[in-house]
Amino acid sequence: MFQRVNIGNHFDLKTSVFQAPRRGIYSFSFHVVKVYNRQTIQVNLMQNDYPVISAFAGDQDVTREAASNGVLLMVEREDRVYLKLERGTLMGGWKYSTFSGFLVFPL
Amino acid sequence: MFQRVNIGNHFDLKTSVFQAPRRGIYSFSFHVVKVYNRQTIQVNLMQNDYPVISAFAGDQDVTREAASNGVLLMVEREDRVYLKLERGTLMGGWKYSTFSGFLVFPL
Amino acid sequence: MFQRVNIGNHFDLKTSVFQAPRRGIYSFSFHVVKVYNRQTIQVNLMQNDYPVISAFAGDQDVTREAASNGVLLMVEREDRVYLKLERGTLMGGWKYSTFSGFLVFPL
């Protein structure tokens, strides 16, 4: 999973979980790339233990395809936000995939 | 259509139209998911009555596919911004689809 | 390439290169649309001369498909950020494609 910017260290690199430092509206987006794999994948963006939005990549061709989505979320302090591969497998791991989030404004 | 955050109530839930509370640069993005449908869909992001950007989903396989795009827009006060399904039909409705926007900075 | 908003004129319309006016965290996203073309394309987001993230569109059907991705980047003053078509060709040019960026917060 591509991760370069981590201001405040609220994204845990080991678990890939973002934990909100404060209450507010956050923008999250992700692009999860499926490589050489005929399976359909479903990726959920999770807030605590609940799925908020889903994205799918189901092309049967042998190629790279992304499951992408994005959302504005009302997040409470210490909420955890992370991606979950709900269906399918990522044969090539999370290479080329990105997950981004930032605070749009505090509440 | 997924809609959870609506600070200021500038997004009309009945019509799915966002009306800008003030002049500024806004970021908009959308992911419209086509489910089990061989048609090509075209989704336009409309500002007032004009299409600004388009996205397409045309895969012939029986699967879920998203028409996604995003843009920064200069928006005048009371401009209306909304999605329009220009071509094709969404057999499963707007399930899984998202439409997000926020003010990047005021002008 | 769709380009409507250019506050500060830091995006060079001739070269399609964004040059950062100041140090900070920027959000960049792009959607590059492939039209009627069976080739696989790879689009890289470049920071100075290095690829940061990639996106792919490889569907073999005769249709429109987008290579999309987005990322938060730590950018130094005068860094150049731009898109590069790493593989394949865009027969229809950059029509329907978008490239957006904005400063999330200064550092």
GROMACS .gro file of C-alpha atoms in nm:
model
  321
    1MET     CA    1   0.000   0.000   0.000
    2PHE     CA    2   0.144   0.329  -0.103
    3GLN     CA    3   0.199   0.550   0.194
    4ARG     CA    4   0.428   0.845   0.184
    5VAL     CA    5   0.268   1.127   0.375
    6ASN     CA    6   0.184   1.070   0.738
    7ILE     CA    7   0.159   1.403   0.913
    8GLY     CA    8   0.098   1.349   1.282
    9ASN     CA    9   0.161   0.976   1.257
   10HIS     CA   10  -0.204   0.890   1.287
   11PHE     CA   11  -0.172   0.618   1.027
   12ASP     CA   12  -0.031   0.297   1.174
   13LEU     CA   13   0.205   0.153   0.914
   14LYS     CA   14   0.192  -0.197   1.062
   15THR     CA   15  -0.185  -0.233   1.069
   16SER     CA   16  -0.271   0.018   0.793
   17VAL     CA   17  -0.530   0.171   1.024
   18PHE     CA   18  -0.585   0.546   1.046
   19GLN     CA   19  -0.693   0.669   1.389
   20ALA     CA   20  -0.843   1.016   1.396
   21PRO     CA   21  -0.665   1.265   1.619
   22ARG     CA   22  -0.974   1.482   1.644
   23ARG     CA   23  -1.340   1.512   1.551
   24GLY     CA   24  -1.416   1.649   1.207
   25ILE     CA   25  -1.495   1.595   0.844
   26TYR     CA   26  -1.230   1.391   0.668
   27SER     CA   27  -1.187   1.312   0.302
   28PHE     CA   28  -1.081   0.955   0.226
   29SER     CA   29  -1.009   0.797  -0.108
   30PHE     CA   30  -0.855   0.474  -0.226
   31HIS     CA   31  -0.752   0.297  -0.541
   32VAL     CA   32  -0.680  -0.071  -0.495
   33VAL     CA   33  -0.517  -0.234  -0.797
   34LYS     CA   34  -0.584  -0.594  -0.891
   35VAL     CA   35  -0.304  -0.749  -1.098
   36TYR     CA   36  -0.334  -1.052  -1.325
   37ASN     CA   37  -0.626  -1.202  -1.143
   38ARG     CA   38  -0.962  -1.305  -1.280
   39GLN     CA   39  -1.135  -1.287  -0.947
   40THR     CA   40  -1.373  -1.012  -0.858
   41ILE     CA   41  -1.254  -0.812  -0.562
   42GLN     CA   42  -1.458  -0.598  -0.327
   43VAL     CA   43  -1.285  -0.343  -0.110
   44ASN     CA   44  -1.467  -0.183   0.181
   45LEU     CA   45  -1.374   0.137   0.355
   46MET     CA   46  -1.436   0.063   0.721
   47GLN     CA   47  -1.512   0.311   0.997
   48ASN     CA   48  -1.456   0.128   1.323
   49ASP     CA   49  -1.618  -0.205   1.246
   50TYR     CA   50  -1.870  -0.089   0.990
   51PRO     CA   51  -1.839  -0.073   0.610
   52VAL     CA   52  -1.905   0.277   0.480
   53ILE     CA   53  -1.849   0.247   0.107
   54SER     CA   54  -1.745  -0.031  -0.130
   55ALA     CA   55  -1.557  -0.054  -0.456
   56PHE     CA   56  -1.532  -0.338  -0.703
   57ALA     CA   57  -1.296  -0.460  -0.970
   58GLY     CA   58  -1.425  -0.754  -1.166
   59ASP     CA   59  -1.281  -0.747  -1.512
   60GLN     CA   60  -1.211  -1.096  -1.641
   61ASP     CA   61  -0.924  -0.992  -1.863
   62VAL     CA   62  -0.571  -1.052  -1.750
   63THR     CA   63  -0.478  -0.699  -1.671
   64ARG     CA   64  -0.456  -0.440  -1.399
   65GLU     CA   65  -0.776  -0.287  -1.277
   66ALA     CA   66  -0.853  -0.060  -0.987
   67ALA     CA   67  -1.133  -0.065  -0.736
   68SER     CA   68  -1.169   0.304  -0.648
   69ASN     CA   69  -1.394   0.514  -0.435
   70GLY     CA   70  -1.389   0.816  -0.210
   71VAL     CA   71  -1.604   0.978   0.051
   72LEU     CA   72  -1.635   1.255   0.303
   73LEU     CA   73  -1.682   1.116   0.652
   74MET     CA   74  -1.786   1.258   0.981
   75VAL     CA   75  -1.529   1.108   1.215
   76GLU     CA   76  -1.519   1.108   1.592
   77ARG     CA   77  -1.193   1.137   1.783
   78GLU     CA   78  -1.016   0.798   1.796
   79ASP     CA   79  -1.236   0.645   1.528
   80ARG     CA   80  -1.044   0.394   1.321
   81VAL     CA   81  -1.063   0.408   0.941
   82TYR     CA   82  -0.912   0.139   0.721
   83LEU     CA   83  -0.952  -0.069   0.409
   84LYS     CA   84  -1.076  -0.426   0.416
   85LEU     CA   85  -1.056  -0.670   0.129
   86GLU     CA   86  -1.407  -0.809   0.161
   87ARG     CA   87  -1.397  -1.046  -0.134
   88GLY     CA   88  -1.125  -1.192  -0.357
   89THR     CA   89  -0.750  -1.186  -0.318
   90LEU     CA   90  -0.474  -0.952  -0.421
   91MET     CA   91  -0.219  -1.181  -0.578
   92GLY     CA   92   0.037  -0.909  -0.619
   93GLY     CA   93  -0.023  -0.764  -0.274
   94TRP     CA   94  -0.107  -0.398  -0.235
   95LYS     CA   95   0.143  -0.279  -0.495
   96TYR     CA   96   0.023   0.028  -0.686
   97SER     CA   97  -0.265   0.071  -0.441
   98THR     CA   98  -0.316   0.398  -0.258
   99PHE     CA   99  -0.516   0.508   0.045
  100SER     CA  100  -0.535   0.877   0.128
  101GLY     CA  101  -0.713   1.080   0.390
  102PHE     CA  102  -0.701   1.429   0.529
  103LEU     CA  103  -0.897   1.656   0.758
  104VAL     CA  104  -1.122   1.888   0.558
  105PHE     CA  105  -1.236   2.079   0.861
  106PRO     CA  106  -1.254   2.020   1.235
  107LEU     CA  107  -1.581   2.012   1.428
  108MET     CA  108  -2.655   0.762  -0.376
  109PHE     CA  109  -2.440   0.750  -0.071
  110GLN     CA  110  -2.474   1.063   0.132
  111ARG     CA  111  -2.371   1.083   0.491
  112VAL     CA  112  -2.202   1.416   0.548
  113ASN     CA  113  -2.401   1.729   0.476
  114ILE     CA  114  -2.255   2.015   0.673
  115GLY     CA  115  -2.463   2.325   0.623
  116ASN     CA  116  -2.739   2.132   0.445
  117HIS     CA  117  -2.640   2.265   0.107
  118PHE     CA  118  -2.702   1.929  -0.055
  119ASP     CA  119  -3.071   1.871  -0.126
  120LEU     CA  120  -3.144   1.507  -0.047
  121LYS     CA  121  -3.458   1.498  -0.257
  122THR     CA  122  -3.309   1.634  -0.577
  123SER     CA  123  -2.943   1.536  -0.515
  124VAL     CA  124  -2.841   1.889  -0.609
  125PHE     CA  125  -2.570   2.076  -0.424
  126GLN     CA  126  -2.619   2.452  -0.408
  127ALA     CA  127  -2.311   2.651  -0.316
  128PRO     CA  128  -2.343   2.867  -0.005
  129ARG     CA  129  -2.059   3.090  -0.118
  130ARG     CA  130  -1.815   3.166  -0.396
  131GLY     CA  131  -1.497   2.963  -0.401
  132ILE     CA  132  -1.300   2.668  -0.527
  133TYR     CA  133  -1.471   2.340  -0.455
  134SER     CA  134  -1.348   1.986  -0.499
  135PHE     CA  135  -1.603   1.742  -0.636
  136SER     CA  136  -1.565   1.373  -0.703
  137PHE     CA  137  -1.798   1.090  -0.785
  138HIS     CA  138  -1.799   0.716  -0.836
  139VAL     CA  139  -2.112   0.582  -0.999
  140VAL     CA  140  -2.139   0.205  -0.993
  141LYS     CA  141  -2.305   0.011  -1.273
  142VAL     CA  142  -2.434  -0.329  -1.160
  143TYR     CA  143  -2.507  -0.627  -1.386
  144ASN     CA  144  -2.571  -0.422  -1.693
  145ARG     CA  145  -2.409  -0.447  -2.034
  146GLN     CA  146  -2.494  -0.095  -2.134
  147THR     CA  147  -2.239   0.179  -2.147
  148ILE     CA  148  -2.319   0.458  -1.907
  149GLN     CA  149  -2.201   0.816  -1.921
  150VAL     CA  150  -2.224   1.031  -1.610
  151ASN     CA  151  -2.184   1.407  -1.634
  152LEU     CA  152  -2.102   1.643  -1.353
  153MET     CA  153  -2.322   1.943  -1.416
  154GLN     CA  154  -2.265   2.300  -1.305
  155ASN     CA  155  -2.596   2.478  -1.344
  156ASP     CA  156  -2.708   2.346  -1.682
  157TYR     CA  157  -2.367   2.275  -1.831
  158PRO     CA  158  -2.165   1.951  -1.828
  159VAL     CA  159  -1.821   2.005  -1.679
  160ILE     CA  160  -1.665   1.660  -1.683
  161SER     CA  161  -1.778   1.314  -1.788
  162ALA     CA  162  -1.706   0.960  -1.680
  163PHE     CA  163  -1.781   0.633  -1.852
  164ALA     CA  164  -1.833   0.272  -1.761
  165GLY     CA  165  -1.871   0.044  -2.057
  166ASP     CA  166  -1.743  -0.296  -1.969
  167GLN     CA  167  -1.947  -0.570  -2.135
  168ASP     CA  168  -1.890  -0.824  -1.862
  169VAL     CA  169  -2.161  -0.890  -1.610
  170THR     CA  170  -2.006  -0.721  -1.316
  171ARG     CA  171  -1.985  -0.402  -1.118
  172GLU     CA  172  -1.793  -0.118  -1.271
  173ALA     CA  173  -1.755   0.242  -1.169
  174ALA     CA  174  -1.762   0.560  -1.374
  175SER     CA  175  -1.538   0.791  -1.173
  176ASN     CA  176  -1.401   1.137  -1.207
  177GLY     CA  177  -1.317   1.442  -1.002
  178VAL     CA  178  -1.244   1.807  -1.052
  179LEU     CA  179  -1.174   2.138  -0.888
  180LEU     CA  180  -1.438   2.392  -0.980
  181MET     CA  181  -1.469   2.764  -0.949
  182VAL     CA  182  -1.823   2.801  -0.818
  183GLU     CA  183  -2.032   3.113  -0.779
  184ARG     CA  184  -2.271   3.157  -0.488
  185GLU     CA  185  -2.595   2.966  -0.551
  186ASP     CA  186  -2.453   2.767  -0.841
  187ARG     CA  187  -2.605   2.421  -0.858
  188VAL     CA  188  -2.379   2.117  -0.896
  189TYR     CA  189  -2.519   1.770  -0.955
  190LEU     CA  190  -2.474   1.443  -1.139
  191LYS     CA  191  -2.665   1.356  -1.452
  192LEU     CA  192  -2.688   1.014  -1.608
  193GLU     CA  193  -2.635   1.122  -1.968
  194ARG     CA  194  -2.643   0.781  -2.127
  195GLY     CA  195  -2.753   0.431  -2.019
  196THR     CA  196  -2.949   0.322  -1.716
  197LEU     CA  197  -2.861   0.221  -1.363
  198MET     CA  198  -3.057  -0.097  -1.314
  199GLY     CA  199  -2.967  -0.124  -0.948
  200GLY     CA  200  -3.023   0.244  -0.882
  201TRP     CA  201  -2.750   0.452  -0.722
  202LYS     CA  202  -2.646   0.185  -0.473
  203TYR     CA  203  -2.272   0.193  -0.398
  204SER     CA  204  -2.240   0.524  -0.580
  205THR     CA  205  -2.087   0.825  -0.409
  206PHE     CA  206  -2.081   1.197  -0.475
  207SER     CA  207  -1.862   1.419  -0.260
  208GLY     CA  208  -1.780   1.785  -0.255
  209PHE     CA  209  -1.619   2.034  -0.024
  210LEU     CA  210  -1.494   2.389  -0.023
  211VAL     CA  211  -1.117   2.400  -0.079
  212PHE     CA  212  -1.098   2.773  -0.026
  213PRO     CA  213  -1.333   3.068  -0.046
  214LEU     CA  214  -1.288   3.353  -0.295
  215MET     CA  215  -0.671   1.768  -2.048
  216PHE     CA  216  -0.948   1.937  -1.862
  217GLN     CA  217  -0.823   2.241  -1.682
  218ARG     CA  218  -1.052   2.510  -1.559
  219VAL     CA  219  -0.930   2.624  -1.221
  220ASN     CA  220  -0.580   2.763  -1.197
  221ILE     CA  221  -0.558   2.982  -0.891
  222GLY     CA  222  -0.216   3.142  -0.872
  223ASN     CA  223  -0.124   3.024  -1.221
  224HIS     CA  224   0.105   2.755  -1.090
  225PHE     CA  225  -0.011   2.512  -1.356
  226ASP     CA  226   0.162   2.574  -1.690
  227LEU     CA  227  -0.098   2.522  -1.961
  228LYS     CA  228   0.158   2.465  -2.233
  229THR     CA  229   0.356   2.196  -2.057
  230SER     CA  230   0.082   2.067  -1.822
  231VAL     CA  231   0.329   2.089  -1.535
  232PHE     CA  232   0.230   2.210  -1.190
  233GLN     CA  233   0.505   2.391  -1.002
  234ALA     CA  234   0.449   2.426  -0.631
  235PRO     CA  235   0.445   2.783  -0.499
  236ARG     CA  236   0.527   2.667  -0.148
  237ARG     CA  237   0.615   2.370   0.068
  238GLY     CA  238   0.327   2.162   0.196
  239ILE     CA  239   0.098   1.867   0.165
  240TYR     CA  240  -0.088   1.865  -0.163
  241SER     CA  241  -0.368   1.642  -0.283
  242PHE     CA  242  -0.342   1.530  -0.645
  243SER     CA  243  -0.580   1.316  -0.844
  244PHE     CA  244  -0.622   1.226  -1.206
  245HIS     CA  245  -0.853   1.037  -1.437
  246VAL     CA  246  -0.708   0.970  -1.780
  247VAL     CA  247  -0.960   0.836  -2.029
  248LYS     CA  248  -0.866   0.592  -2.300
  249VAL     CA  249  -1.101   0.602  -2.599
  250TYR     CA  250  -1.150   0.326  -2.856
  251ASN     CA  251  -0.811   0.176  -2.808
  252ARG     CA  252  -0.720  -0.182  -2.724
  253GLN     CA  253  -0.381  -0.096  -2.587
  254THR     CA  254  -0.305  -0.098  -2.220
  255ILE     CA  255  -0.203   0.242  -2.093
  256GLN     CA  256  -0.003   0.326  -1.785
  257VAL     CA  257  -0.012   0.677  -1.648
  258ASN     CA  258   0.243   0.790  -1.391
  259LEU     CA  259   0.214   1.085  -1.158
  260MET     CA  260   0.561   1.234  -1.157
  261GLN     CA  261   0.721   1.446  -0.886
  262ASN     CA  262   1.022   1.610  -1.045
  263ASP     CA  263   1.167   1.320  -1.241
  264TYR     CA  264   1.037   1.035  -1.026
  265PRO     CA  265   0.716   0.834  -1.062
  266VAL     CA  266   0.510   0.847  -0.743
  267ILE     CA  267   0.200   0.647  -0.829
  268SER     CA  268   0.070   0.469  -1.137
  269ALA     CA  269  -0.268   0.393  -1.285
  270PHE     CA  270  -0.367   0.150  -1.557
  271ALA     CA  271  -0.642   0.104  -1.809
  272GLY     CA  272  -0.622  -0.217  -2.001
  273ASP     CA  273  -0.967  -0.327  -2.102
  274GLN     CA  274  -0.966  -0.492  -2.442
  275ASP     CA  275  -1.319  -0.387  -2.528
  276VAL     CA  276  -1.375  -0.097  -2.761
  277THR     CA  277  -1.492   0.153  -2.508
  278ARG     CA  278  -1.387   0.434  -2.283
  279GLU     CA  279  -1.199   0.346  -1.972
  280ALA     CA  280  -1.019   0.557  -1.717
  281ALA     CA  281  -0.685   0.512  -1.547
  282SER     CA  282  -0.741   0.685  -1.213
  283ASN     CA  283  -0.547   0.741  -0.898
  284GLY     CA  284  -0.486   0.998  -0.630
  285VAL     CA  285  -0.242   1.071  -0.356
  286LEU     CA  286  -0.134   1.310  -0.086
  287LEU     CA  287   0.217   1.434  -0.150
  288MET     CA  288   0.473   1.616   0.052
  289VAL     CA  289   0.595   1.877  -0.195
  290GLU     CA  290   0.889   2.114  -0.169
  291ARG     CA  291   0.874   2.465  -0.306
  292GLU     CA  292   0.930   2.464  -0.685
  293ASP     CA  293   0.881   2.088  -0.715
  294ARG     CA  294   0.723   1.997  -1.046
  295VAL     CA  295   0.425   1.760  -1.054
  296TYR     CA  296   0.283   1.628  -1.380
  297LEU     CA  297   0.136   1.328  -1.557
  298LYS     CA  298   0.336   1.107  -1.787
  299LEU     CA  299   0.194   0.851  -2.026
  300GLU     CA  300   0.441   0.574  -1.948
  301ARG     CA  301   0.294   0.310  -2.175
  302GLY     CA  302   0.046   0.306  -2.465
  303THR     CA  303  -0.103   0.592  -2.660
  304LEU     CA  304  -0.407   0.812  -2.621
  305MET     CA  305  -0.561   0.803  -2.966
  306GLY     CA  306  -0.821   1.064  -2.881
  307GLY     CA  307  -0.577   1.286  -2.699
  308TRP     CA  308  -0.647   1.395  -2.342
  309LYS     CA  309  -1.016   1.460  -2.400
  310TYR     CA  310  -1.231   1.382  -2.093
  311SER     CA  311  -0.917   1.346  -1.881
  312THR     CA  312  -0.873   1.549  -1.564
  313PHE     CA  313  -0.582   1.637  -1.340
  314SER     CA  314  -0.649   1.818  -1.015
  315GLY     CA  315  -0.435   1.934  -0.727
  316PHE     CA  316  -0.465   2.161  -0.429
  317LEU     CA  317  -0.277   2.254  -0.116
  318VAL     CA  318  -0.418   2.066   0.185
  319PHE     CA  319  -0.197   2.247   0.431
  320PRO     CA  320   0.131   2.437   0.420
  321LEU     CA  321   0.442   2.324   0.606
   0.00000   0.00000   0.00000
